GROMACS .gro file of N, CA and C in nm:
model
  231
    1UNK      N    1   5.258  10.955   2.762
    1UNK     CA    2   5.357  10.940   2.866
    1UNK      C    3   5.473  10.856   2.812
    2UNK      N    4   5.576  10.898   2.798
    2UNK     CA    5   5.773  10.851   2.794
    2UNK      C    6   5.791  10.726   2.901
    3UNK      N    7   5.785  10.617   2.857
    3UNK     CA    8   5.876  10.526   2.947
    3UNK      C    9   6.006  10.530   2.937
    4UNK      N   10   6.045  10.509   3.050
    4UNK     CA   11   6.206  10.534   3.116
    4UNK      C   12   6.248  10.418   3.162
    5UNK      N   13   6.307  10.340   3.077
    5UNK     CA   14   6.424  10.222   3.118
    5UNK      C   15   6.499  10.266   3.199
    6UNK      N   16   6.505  10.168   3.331
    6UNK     CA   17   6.659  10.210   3.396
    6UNK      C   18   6.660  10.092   3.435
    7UNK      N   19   6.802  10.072   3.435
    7UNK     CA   20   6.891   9.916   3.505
    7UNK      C   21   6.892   9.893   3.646
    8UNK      N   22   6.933   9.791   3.691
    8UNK     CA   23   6.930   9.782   3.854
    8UNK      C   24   6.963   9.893   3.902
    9UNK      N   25   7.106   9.921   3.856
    9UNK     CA   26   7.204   9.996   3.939
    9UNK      C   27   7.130  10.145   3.910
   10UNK      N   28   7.093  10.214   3.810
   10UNK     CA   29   7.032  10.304   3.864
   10UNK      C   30   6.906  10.337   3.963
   11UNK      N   31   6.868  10.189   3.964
   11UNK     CA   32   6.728  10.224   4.041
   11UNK      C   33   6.806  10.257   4.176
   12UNK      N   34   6.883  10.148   4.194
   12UNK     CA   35   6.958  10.159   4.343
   12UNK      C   36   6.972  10.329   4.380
   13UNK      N   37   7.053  10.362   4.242
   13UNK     CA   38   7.084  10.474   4.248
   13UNK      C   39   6.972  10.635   4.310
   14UNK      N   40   6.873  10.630   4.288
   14UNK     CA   41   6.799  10.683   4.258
   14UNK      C   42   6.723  10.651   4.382
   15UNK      N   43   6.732  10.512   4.473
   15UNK     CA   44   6.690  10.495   4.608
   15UNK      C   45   6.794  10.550   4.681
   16UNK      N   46   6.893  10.525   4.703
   16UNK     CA   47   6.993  10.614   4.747
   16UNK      C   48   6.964  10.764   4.736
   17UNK      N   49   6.936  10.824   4.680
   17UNK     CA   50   6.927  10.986   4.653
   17UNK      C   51   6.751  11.043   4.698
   18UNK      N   52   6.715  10.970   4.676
   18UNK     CA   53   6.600  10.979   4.744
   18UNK      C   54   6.573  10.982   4.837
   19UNK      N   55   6.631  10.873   4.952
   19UNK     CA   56   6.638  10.837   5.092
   19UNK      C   57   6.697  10.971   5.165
   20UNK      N   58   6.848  10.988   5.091
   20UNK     CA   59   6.953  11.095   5.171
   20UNK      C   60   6.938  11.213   5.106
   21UNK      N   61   6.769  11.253   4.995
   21UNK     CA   62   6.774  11.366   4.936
   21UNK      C   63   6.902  11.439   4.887
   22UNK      N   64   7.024  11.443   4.884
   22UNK     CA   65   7.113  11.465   4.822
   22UNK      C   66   7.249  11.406   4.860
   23UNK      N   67   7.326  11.369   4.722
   23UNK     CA   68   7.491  11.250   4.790
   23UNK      C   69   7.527  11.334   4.655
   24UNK      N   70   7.670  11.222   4.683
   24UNK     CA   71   7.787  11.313   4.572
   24UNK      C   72   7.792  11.184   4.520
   25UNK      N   73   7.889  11.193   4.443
   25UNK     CA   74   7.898  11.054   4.363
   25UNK      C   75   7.976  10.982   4.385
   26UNK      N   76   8.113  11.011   4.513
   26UNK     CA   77   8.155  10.975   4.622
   26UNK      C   78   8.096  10.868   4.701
   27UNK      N   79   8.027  10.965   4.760
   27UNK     CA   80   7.910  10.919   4.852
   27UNK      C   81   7.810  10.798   4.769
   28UNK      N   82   7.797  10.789   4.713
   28UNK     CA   83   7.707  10.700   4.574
   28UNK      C   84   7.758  10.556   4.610
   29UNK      N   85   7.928  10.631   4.541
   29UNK     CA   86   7.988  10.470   4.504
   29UNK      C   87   8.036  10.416   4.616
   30UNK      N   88   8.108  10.465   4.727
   30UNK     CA   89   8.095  10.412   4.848
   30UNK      C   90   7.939  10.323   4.891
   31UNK      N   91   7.833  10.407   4.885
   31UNK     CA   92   7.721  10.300   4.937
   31UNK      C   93   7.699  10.196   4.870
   32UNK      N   94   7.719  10.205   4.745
   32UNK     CA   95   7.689  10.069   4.645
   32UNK      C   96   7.787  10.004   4.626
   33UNK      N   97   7.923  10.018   4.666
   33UNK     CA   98   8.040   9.927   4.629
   33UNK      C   99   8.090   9.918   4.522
   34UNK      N  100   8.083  10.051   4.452
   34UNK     CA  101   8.112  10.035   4.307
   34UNK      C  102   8.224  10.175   4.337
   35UNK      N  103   8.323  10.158   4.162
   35UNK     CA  104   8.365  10.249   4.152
   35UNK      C  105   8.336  10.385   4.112
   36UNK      N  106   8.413  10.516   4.182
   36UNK     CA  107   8.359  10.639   4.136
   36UNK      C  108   8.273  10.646   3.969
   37UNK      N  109   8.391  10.579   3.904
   37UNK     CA  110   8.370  10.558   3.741
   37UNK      C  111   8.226  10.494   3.727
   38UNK      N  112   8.183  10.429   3.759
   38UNK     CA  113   8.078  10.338   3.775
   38UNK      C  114   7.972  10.462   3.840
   39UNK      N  115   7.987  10.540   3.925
   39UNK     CA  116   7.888  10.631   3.953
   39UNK      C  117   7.892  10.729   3.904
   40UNK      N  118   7.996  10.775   3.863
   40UNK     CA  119   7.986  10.911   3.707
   40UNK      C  120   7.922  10.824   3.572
   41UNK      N  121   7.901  10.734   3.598
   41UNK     CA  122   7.840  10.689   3.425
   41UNK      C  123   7.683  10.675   3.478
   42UNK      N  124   7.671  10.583   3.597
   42UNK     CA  125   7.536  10.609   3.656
   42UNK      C  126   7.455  10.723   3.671
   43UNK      N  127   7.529  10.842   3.694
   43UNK     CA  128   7.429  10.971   3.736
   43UNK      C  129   7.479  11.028   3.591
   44UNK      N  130   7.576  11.045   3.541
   44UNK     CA  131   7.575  11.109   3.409
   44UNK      C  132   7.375  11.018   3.330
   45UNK      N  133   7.375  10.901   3.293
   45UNK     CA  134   7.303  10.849   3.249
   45UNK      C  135   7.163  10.905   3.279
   46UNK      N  136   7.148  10.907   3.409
   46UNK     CA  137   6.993  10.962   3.516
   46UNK      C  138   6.976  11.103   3.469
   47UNK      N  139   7.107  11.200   3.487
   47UNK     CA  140   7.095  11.341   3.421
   47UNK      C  141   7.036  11.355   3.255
   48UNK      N  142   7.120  11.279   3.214
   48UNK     CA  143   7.055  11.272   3.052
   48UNK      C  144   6.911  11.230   3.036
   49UNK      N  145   6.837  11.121   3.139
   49UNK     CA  146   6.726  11.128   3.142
   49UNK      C  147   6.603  11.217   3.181
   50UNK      N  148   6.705  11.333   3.283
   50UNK     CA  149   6.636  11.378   3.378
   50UNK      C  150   6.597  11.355   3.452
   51UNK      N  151   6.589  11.281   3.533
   51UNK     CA  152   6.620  11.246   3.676
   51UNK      C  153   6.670  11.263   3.806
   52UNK      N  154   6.794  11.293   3.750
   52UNK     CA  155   6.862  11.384   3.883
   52UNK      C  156   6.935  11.472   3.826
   53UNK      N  157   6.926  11.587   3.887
   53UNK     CA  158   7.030  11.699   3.862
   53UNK      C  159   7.154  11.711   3.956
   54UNK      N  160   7.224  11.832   3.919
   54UNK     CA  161   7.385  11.840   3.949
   54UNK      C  162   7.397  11.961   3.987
   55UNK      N  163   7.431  11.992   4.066
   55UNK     CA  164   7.478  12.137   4.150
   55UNK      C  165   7.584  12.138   4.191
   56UNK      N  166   7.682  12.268   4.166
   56UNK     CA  167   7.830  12.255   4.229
   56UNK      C  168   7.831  12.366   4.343
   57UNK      N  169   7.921  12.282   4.468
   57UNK     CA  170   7.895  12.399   4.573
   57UNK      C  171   7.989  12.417   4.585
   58UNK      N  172   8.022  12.580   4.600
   58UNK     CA  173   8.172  12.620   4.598
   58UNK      C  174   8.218  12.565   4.793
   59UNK      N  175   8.354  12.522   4.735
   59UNK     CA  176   8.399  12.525   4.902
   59UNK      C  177   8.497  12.676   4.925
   60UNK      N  178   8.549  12.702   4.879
   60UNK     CA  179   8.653  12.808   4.904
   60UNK      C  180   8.769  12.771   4.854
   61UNK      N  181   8.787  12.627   4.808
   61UNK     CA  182   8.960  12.560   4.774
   61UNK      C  183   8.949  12.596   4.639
   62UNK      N  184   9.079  12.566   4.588
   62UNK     CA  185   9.132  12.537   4.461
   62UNK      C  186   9.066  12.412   4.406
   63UNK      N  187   9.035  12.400   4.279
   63UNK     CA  188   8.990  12.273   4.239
   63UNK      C  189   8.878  12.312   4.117
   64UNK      N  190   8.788  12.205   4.119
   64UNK     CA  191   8.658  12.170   4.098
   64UNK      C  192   8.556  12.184   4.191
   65UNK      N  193   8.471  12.239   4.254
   65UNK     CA  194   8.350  12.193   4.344
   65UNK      C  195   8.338  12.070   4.349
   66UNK      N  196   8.276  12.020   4.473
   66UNK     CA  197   8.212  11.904   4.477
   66UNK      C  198   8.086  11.947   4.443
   67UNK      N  199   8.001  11.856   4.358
   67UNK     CA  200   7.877  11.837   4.333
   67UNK      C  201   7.790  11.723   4.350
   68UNK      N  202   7.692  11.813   4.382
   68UNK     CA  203   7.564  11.729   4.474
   68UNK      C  204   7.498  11.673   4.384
   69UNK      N  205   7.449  11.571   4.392
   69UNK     CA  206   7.321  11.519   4.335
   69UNK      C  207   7.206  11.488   4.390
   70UNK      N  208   7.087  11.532   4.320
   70UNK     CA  209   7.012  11.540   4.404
   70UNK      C  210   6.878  11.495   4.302
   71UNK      N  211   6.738  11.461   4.375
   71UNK     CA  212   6.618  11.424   4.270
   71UNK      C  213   6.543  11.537   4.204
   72UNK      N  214   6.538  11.540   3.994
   72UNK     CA  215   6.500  11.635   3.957
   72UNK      C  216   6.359  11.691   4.025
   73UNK      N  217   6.267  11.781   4.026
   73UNK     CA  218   6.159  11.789   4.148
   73UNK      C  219   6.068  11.774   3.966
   74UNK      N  220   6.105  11.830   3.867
   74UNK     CA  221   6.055  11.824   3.740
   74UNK      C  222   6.064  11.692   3.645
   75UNK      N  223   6.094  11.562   3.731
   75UNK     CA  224   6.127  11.431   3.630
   75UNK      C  225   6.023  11.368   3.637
   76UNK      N  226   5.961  11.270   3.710
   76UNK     CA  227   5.897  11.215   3.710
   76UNK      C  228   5.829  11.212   3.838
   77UNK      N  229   5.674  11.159   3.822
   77UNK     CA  230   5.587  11.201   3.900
   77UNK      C  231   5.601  11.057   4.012
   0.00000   0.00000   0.00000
């Protein structure tokens, strides 16, 4: 079995997403008081672990999707 270091802020992270089963990273850094930047390095980090994955849902606009984050169901037990 792989031990998985994670820092405060992702654990937070990762209670957050758990609780509301899926947030954006919006939604992230608003609850924790941090900046967006600060929650794209947070869930970028969790993804590289596997942890949480990333889904983009189309809205119909011009842009980028917003994407969800949500808990991998394949990370950890």
């Amino acid at each position: 079995m792989t031990k998985v270091e994670l820092s405060t802020s992702e654990r937070l992270v990762l209670e957050i997403i758990r609780r509301t089963q899926i947030s954006t990273r919006i939604e992230l850094a608003k609850k924790l008081g941090f900046s967006t930047v600060q929650a794209t390095k947070l869930t970028k980090g969790l993804i590289e672990k596997k942890l949480v994955v990333e889904n983009a849902t189309p809205s119909g606009v011009r842009g980028q999707p917003t994407k969800n984050i949500s808990l991998n169901p394949d990370g950890l037990y």
